[in-house]
PDB file of C-alpha atoms in Angstrom:
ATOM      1  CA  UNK A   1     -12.721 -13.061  18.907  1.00 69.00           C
ATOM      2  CA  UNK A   2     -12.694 -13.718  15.184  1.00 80.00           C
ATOM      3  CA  UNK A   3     -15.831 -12.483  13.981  1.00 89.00           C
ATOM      4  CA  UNK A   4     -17.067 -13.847  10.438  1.00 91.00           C
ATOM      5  CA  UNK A   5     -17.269  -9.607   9.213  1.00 93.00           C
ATOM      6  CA  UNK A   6     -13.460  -9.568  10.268  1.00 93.00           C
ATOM      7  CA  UNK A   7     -12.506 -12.628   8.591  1.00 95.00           C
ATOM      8  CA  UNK A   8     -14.229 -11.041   5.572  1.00 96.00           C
ATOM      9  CA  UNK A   9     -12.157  -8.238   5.775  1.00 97.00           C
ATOM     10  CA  UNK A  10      -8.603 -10.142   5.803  1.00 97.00           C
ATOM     11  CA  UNK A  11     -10.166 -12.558   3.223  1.00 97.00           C
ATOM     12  CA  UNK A  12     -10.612  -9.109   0.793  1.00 98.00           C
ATOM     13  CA  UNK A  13      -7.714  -7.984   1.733  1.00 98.00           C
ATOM     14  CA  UNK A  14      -5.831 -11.231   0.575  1.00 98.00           C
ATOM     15  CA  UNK A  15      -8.057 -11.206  -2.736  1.00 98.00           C
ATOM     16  CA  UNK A  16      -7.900  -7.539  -3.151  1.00 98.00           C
ATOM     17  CA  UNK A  17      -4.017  -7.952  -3.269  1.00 98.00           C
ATOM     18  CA  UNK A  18      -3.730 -11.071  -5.261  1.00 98.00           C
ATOM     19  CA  UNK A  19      -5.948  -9.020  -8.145  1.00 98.00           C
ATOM     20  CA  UNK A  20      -3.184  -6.542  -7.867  1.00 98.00           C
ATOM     21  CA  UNK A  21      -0.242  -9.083  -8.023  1.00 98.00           C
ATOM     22  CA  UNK A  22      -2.155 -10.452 -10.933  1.00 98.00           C
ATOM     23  CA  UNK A  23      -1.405  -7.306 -13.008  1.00 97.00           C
ATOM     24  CA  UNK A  24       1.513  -5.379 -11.431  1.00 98.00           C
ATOM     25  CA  UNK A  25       4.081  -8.575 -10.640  1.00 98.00           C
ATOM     26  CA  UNK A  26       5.664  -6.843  -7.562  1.00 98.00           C
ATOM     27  CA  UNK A  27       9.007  -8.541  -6.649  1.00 98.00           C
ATOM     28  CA  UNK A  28      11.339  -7.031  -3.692  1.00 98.00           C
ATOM     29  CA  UNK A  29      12.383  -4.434  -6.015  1.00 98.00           C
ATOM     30  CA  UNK A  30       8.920  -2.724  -5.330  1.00 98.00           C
ATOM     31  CA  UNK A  31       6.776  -1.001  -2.946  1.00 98.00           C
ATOM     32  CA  UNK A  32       2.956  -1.223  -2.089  1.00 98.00           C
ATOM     33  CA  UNK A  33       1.574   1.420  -0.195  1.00 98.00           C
ATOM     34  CA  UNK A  34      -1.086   0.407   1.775  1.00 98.00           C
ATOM     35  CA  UNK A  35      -3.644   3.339   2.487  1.00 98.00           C
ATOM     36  CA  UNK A  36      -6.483   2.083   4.599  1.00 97.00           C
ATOM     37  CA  UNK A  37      -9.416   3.731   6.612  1.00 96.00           C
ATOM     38  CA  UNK A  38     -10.597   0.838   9.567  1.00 96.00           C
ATOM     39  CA  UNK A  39     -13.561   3.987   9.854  1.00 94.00           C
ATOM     40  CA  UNK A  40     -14.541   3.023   6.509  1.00 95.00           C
ATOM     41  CA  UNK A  41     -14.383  -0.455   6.512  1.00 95.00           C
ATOM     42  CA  UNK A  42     -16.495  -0.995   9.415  1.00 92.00           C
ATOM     43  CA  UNK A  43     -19.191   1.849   8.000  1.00 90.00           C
ATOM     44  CA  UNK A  44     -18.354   4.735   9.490  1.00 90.00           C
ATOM     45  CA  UNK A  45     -17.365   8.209   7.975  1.00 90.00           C
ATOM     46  CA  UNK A  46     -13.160   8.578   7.492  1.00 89.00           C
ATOM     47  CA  UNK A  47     -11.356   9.724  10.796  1.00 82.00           C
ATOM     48  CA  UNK A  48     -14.590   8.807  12.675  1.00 87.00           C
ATOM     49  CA  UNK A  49     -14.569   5.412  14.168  1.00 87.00           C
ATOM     50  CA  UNK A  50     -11.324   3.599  14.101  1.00 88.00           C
ATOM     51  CA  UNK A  51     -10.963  -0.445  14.750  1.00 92.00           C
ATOM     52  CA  UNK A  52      -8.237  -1.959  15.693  1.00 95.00           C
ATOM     53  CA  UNK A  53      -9.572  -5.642  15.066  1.00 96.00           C
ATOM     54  CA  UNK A  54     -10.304  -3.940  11.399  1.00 96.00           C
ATOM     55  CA  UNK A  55      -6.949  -3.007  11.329  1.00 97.00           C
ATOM     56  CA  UNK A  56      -5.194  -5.964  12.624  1.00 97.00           C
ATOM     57  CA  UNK A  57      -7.018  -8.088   9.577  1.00 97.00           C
ATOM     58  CA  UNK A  58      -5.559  -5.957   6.977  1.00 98.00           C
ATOM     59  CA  UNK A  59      -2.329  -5.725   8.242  1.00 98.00           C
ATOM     60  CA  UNK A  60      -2.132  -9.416   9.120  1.00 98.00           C
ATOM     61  CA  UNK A  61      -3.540  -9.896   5.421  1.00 98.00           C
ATOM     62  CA  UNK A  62      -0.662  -7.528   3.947  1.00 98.00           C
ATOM     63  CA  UNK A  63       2.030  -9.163   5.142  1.00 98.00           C
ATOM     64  CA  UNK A  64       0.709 -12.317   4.888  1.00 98.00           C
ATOM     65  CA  UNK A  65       0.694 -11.438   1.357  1.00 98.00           C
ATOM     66  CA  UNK A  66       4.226  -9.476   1.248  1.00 98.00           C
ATOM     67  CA  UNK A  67       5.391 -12.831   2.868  1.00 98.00           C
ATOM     68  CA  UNK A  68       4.618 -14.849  -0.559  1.00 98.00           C
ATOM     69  CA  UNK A  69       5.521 -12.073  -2.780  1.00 98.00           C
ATOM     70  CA  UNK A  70       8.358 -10.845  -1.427  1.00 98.00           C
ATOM     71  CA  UNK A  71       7.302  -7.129  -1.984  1.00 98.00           C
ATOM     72  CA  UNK A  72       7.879  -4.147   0.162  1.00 98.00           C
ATOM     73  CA  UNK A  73       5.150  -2.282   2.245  1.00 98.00           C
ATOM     74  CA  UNK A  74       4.335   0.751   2.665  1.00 98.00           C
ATOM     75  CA  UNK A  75       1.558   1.611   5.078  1.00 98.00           C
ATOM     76  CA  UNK A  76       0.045   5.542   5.027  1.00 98.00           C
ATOM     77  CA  UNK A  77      -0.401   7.162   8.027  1.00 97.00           C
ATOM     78  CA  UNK A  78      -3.874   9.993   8.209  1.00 94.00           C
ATOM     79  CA  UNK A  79      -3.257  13.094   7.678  1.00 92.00           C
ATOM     80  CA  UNK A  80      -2.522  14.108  11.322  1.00 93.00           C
ATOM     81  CA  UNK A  81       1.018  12.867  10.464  1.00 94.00           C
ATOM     82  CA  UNK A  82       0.717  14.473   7.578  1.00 95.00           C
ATOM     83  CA  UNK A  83       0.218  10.872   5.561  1.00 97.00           C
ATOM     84  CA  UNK A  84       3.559   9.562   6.685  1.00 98.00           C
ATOM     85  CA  UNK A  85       4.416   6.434   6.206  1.00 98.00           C
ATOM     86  CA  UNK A  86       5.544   3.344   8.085  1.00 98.00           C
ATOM     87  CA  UNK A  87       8.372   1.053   6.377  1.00 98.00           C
ATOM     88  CA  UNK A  88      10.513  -1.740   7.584  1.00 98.00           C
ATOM     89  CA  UNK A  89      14.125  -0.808   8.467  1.00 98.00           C
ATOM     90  CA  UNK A  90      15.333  -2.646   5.407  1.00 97.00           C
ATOM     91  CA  UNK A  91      12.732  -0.739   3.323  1.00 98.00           C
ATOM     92  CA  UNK A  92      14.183   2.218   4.238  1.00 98.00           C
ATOM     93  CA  UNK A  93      18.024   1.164   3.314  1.00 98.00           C
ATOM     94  CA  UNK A  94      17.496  -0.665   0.246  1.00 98.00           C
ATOM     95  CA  UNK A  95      15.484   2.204  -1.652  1.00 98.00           C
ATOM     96  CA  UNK A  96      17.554   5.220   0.351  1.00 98.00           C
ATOM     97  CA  UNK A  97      14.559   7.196   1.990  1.00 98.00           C
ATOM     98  CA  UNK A  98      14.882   9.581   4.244  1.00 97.00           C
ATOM     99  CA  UNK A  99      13.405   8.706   8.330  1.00 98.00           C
ATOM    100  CA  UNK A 100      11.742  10.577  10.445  1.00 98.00           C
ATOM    101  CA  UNK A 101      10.587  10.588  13.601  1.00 97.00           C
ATOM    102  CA  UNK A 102       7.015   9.781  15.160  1.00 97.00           C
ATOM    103  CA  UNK A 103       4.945   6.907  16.840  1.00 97.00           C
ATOM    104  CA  UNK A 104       1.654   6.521  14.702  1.00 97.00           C
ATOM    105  CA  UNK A 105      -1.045   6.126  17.253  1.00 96.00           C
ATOM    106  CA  UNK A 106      -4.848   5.130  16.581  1.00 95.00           C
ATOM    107  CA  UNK A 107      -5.945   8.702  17.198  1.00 93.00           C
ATOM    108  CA  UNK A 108      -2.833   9.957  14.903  1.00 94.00           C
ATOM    109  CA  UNK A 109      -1.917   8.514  12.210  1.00 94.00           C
ATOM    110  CA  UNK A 110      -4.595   5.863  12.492  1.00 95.00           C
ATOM    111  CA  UNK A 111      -5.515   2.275  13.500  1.00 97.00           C
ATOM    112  CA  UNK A 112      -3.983   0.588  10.285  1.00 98.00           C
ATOM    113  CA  UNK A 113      -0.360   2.860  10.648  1.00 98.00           C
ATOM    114  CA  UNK A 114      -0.275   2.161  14.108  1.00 98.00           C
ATOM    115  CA  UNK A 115      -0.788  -1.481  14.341  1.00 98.00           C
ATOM    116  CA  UNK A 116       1.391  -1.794  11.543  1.00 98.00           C
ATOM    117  CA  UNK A 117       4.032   0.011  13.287  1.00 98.00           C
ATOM    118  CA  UNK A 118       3.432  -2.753  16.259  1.00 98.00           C
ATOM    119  CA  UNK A 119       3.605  -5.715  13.676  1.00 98.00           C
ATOM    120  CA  UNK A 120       6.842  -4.838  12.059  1.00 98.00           C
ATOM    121  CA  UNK A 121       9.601  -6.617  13.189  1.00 96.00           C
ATOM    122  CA  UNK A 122      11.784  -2.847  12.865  1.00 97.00           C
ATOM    123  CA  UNK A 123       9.543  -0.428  11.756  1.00 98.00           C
ATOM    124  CA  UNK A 124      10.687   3.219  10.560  1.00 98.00           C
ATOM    125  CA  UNK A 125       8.705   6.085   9.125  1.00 98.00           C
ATOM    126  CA  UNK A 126       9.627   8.232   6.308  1.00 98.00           C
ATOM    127  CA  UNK A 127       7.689  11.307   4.924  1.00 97.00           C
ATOM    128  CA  UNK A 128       7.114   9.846   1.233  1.00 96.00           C
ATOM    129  CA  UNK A 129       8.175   7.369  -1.139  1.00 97.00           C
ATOM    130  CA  UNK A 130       7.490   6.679  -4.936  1.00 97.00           C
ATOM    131  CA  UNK A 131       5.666   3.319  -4.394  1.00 98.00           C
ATOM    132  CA  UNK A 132       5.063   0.977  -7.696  1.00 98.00           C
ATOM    133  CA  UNK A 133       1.897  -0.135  -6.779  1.00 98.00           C
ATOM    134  CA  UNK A 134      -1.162   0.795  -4.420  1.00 98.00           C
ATOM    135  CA  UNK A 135      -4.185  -0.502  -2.318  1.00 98.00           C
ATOM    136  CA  UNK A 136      -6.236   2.068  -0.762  1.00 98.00           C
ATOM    137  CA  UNK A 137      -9.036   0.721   1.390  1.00 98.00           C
ATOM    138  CA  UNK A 138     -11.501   3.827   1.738  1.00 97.00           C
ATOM    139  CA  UNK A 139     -10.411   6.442  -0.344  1.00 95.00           C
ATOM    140  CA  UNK A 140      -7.345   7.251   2.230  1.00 96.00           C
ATOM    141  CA  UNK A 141      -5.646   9.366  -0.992  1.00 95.00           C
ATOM    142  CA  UNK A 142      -2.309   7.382  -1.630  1.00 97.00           C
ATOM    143  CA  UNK A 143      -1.704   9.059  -4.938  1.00 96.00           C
ATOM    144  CA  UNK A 144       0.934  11.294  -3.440  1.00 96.00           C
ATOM    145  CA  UNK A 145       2.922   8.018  -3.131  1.00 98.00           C
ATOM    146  CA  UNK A 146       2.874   6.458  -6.199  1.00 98.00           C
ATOM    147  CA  UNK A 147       5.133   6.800  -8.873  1.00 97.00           C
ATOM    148  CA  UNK A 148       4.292   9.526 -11.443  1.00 94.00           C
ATOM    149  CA  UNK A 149       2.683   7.326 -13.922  1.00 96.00           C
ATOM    150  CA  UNK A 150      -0.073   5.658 -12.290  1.00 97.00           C
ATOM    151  CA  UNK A 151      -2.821   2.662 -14.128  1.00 97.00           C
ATOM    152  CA  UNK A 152      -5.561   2.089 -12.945  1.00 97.00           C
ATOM    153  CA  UNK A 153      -6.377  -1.849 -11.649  1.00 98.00           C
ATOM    154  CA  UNK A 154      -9.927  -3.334 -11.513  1.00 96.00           C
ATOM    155  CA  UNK A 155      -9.918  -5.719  -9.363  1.00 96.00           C
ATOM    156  CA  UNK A 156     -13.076  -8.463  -8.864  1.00 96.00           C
ATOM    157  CA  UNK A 157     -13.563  -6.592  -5.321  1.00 96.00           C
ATOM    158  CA  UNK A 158     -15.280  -2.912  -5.033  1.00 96.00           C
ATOM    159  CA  UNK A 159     -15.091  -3.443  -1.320  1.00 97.00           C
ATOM    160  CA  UNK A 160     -13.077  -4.400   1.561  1.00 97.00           C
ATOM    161  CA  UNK A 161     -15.989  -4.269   4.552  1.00 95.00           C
ATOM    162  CA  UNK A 162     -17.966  -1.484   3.645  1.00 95.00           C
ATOM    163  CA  UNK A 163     -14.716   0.952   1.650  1.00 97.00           C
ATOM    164  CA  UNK A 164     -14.646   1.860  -1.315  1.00 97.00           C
ATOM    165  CA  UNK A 165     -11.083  -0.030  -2.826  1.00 98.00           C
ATOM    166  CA  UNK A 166      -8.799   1.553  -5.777  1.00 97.00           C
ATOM    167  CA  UNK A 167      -5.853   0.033  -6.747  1.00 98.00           C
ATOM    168  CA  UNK A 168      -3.167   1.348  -8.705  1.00 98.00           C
ATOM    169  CA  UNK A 169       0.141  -0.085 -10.706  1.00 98.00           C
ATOM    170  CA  UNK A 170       2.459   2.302 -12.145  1.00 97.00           C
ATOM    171  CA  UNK A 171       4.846   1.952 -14.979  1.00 95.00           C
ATOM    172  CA  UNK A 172       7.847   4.263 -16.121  1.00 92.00           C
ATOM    173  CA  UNK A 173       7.581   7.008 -18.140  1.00 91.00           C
ATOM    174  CA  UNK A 174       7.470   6.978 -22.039  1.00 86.00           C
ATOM    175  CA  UNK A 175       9.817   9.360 -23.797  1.00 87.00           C
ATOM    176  CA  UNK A 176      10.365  10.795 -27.202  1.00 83.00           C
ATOM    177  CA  UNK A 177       8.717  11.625 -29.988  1.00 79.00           C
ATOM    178  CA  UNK A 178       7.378  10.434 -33.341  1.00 79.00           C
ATOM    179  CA  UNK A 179      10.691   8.222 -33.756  1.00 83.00           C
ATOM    180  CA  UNK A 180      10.961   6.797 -29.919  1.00 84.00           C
ATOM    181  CA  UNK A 181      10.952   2.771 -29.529  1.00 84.00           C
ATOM    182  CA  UNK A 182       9.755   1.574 -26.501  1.00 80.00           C
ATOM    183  CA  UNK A 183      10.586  -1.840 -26.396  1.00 80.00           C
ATOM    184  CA  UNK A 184      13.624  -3.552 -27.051  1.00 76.00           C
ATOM    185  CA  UNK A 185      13.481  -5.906 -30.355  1.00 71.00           C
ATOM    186  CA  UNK A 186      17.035  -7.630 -31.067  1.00 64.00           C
ATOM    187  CA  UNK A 187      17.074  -7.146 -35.012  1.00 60.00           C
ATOM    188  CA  UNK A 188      16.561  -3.592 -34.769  1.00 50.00           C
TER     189      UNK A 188
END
């Protein structure tokens, strides 16, 4: 049964990711990683209390939302799988990571990893990826998959449920010196 606190949490989700879109522009040339603690969204302490009706609304509400984007996902694993990640098949091909092997369960690798890795339509898992963007619904630690220059996003939501949300965009790295240019102008 739908409660109204777990239609809250898919309806963050959905707004929490639109406020990202809004400044990152993610295409399917990029990742989101998706770090999400259903513990913390429900009020409980990280690792503590896992829901998997907390979990199915974000997941439903990512891919609901990589499903009018057309970005990738990326969805981290706890740290009892060391904060692996689960990835679509094509995910994996079209950006040349590396698969290993595991089933993320609710007790490891967590309620949001594991139903993901039911909701795919061919999910794989690979170790880490350089992501262009990321969510992280109750301070789950995705900056070990982002790309190495990482902007903060403010979002209109501090909260998904009761977690704490940070979101991230990256950009590429700025080179040179004194006399770089960083932007192409056609009369120079």
């Amino acid at each position: 049964m739908l409660t109204p606190e777990l239609a809250a949490v898919k309806a963050q989700t959905l707004q929490a990711i639109g406020d990202l879109q809004a400044q990152a522009q993610l295409t399917g040339e990029h990742i989101l990683v998706i770090g999400a603690s259903s513990s913390e969204v429900v009020g409980k302490r990280i690792g503590s209390g896992g829901s998997l009706n907390a979990a199915a609304m974000i997941v439903e509400a990512v891919l609901e939302a990589r499903a009018t984007y057309g970005f990738h996902v990326a969805f981290q694993c706890c740290e009892h799988l060391n904060r692996a990640l689960v990835v679509e098949r094509d995910t994996l091909r079209q950006f040349g990571l590396e698969e290993v092997v595991v089933v993320p369960v609710p007790t490891a690798g967590g309620a949001v990893a594991s139903t993901a890795y039911r909701k795919l339509n061919r999910p794989a898992m690979v170790e880490r990826i350089q992501a262009h963007a990321g969510l992280d619904i109750g301070d789950t630690l995705i900056g070990m998959h982002l790309r190495p220059v990482a902007v903060p996003v403010r979002g209109t939501l501090r909260e998904i449920g009761e977690a704490h949300v940070t979101m991230a965009r990256t950009r590429p790295k700025l080179i040179g010196g004194a006399r770089a240019v960083y932007f192409f102008d056609q009369e120079s």
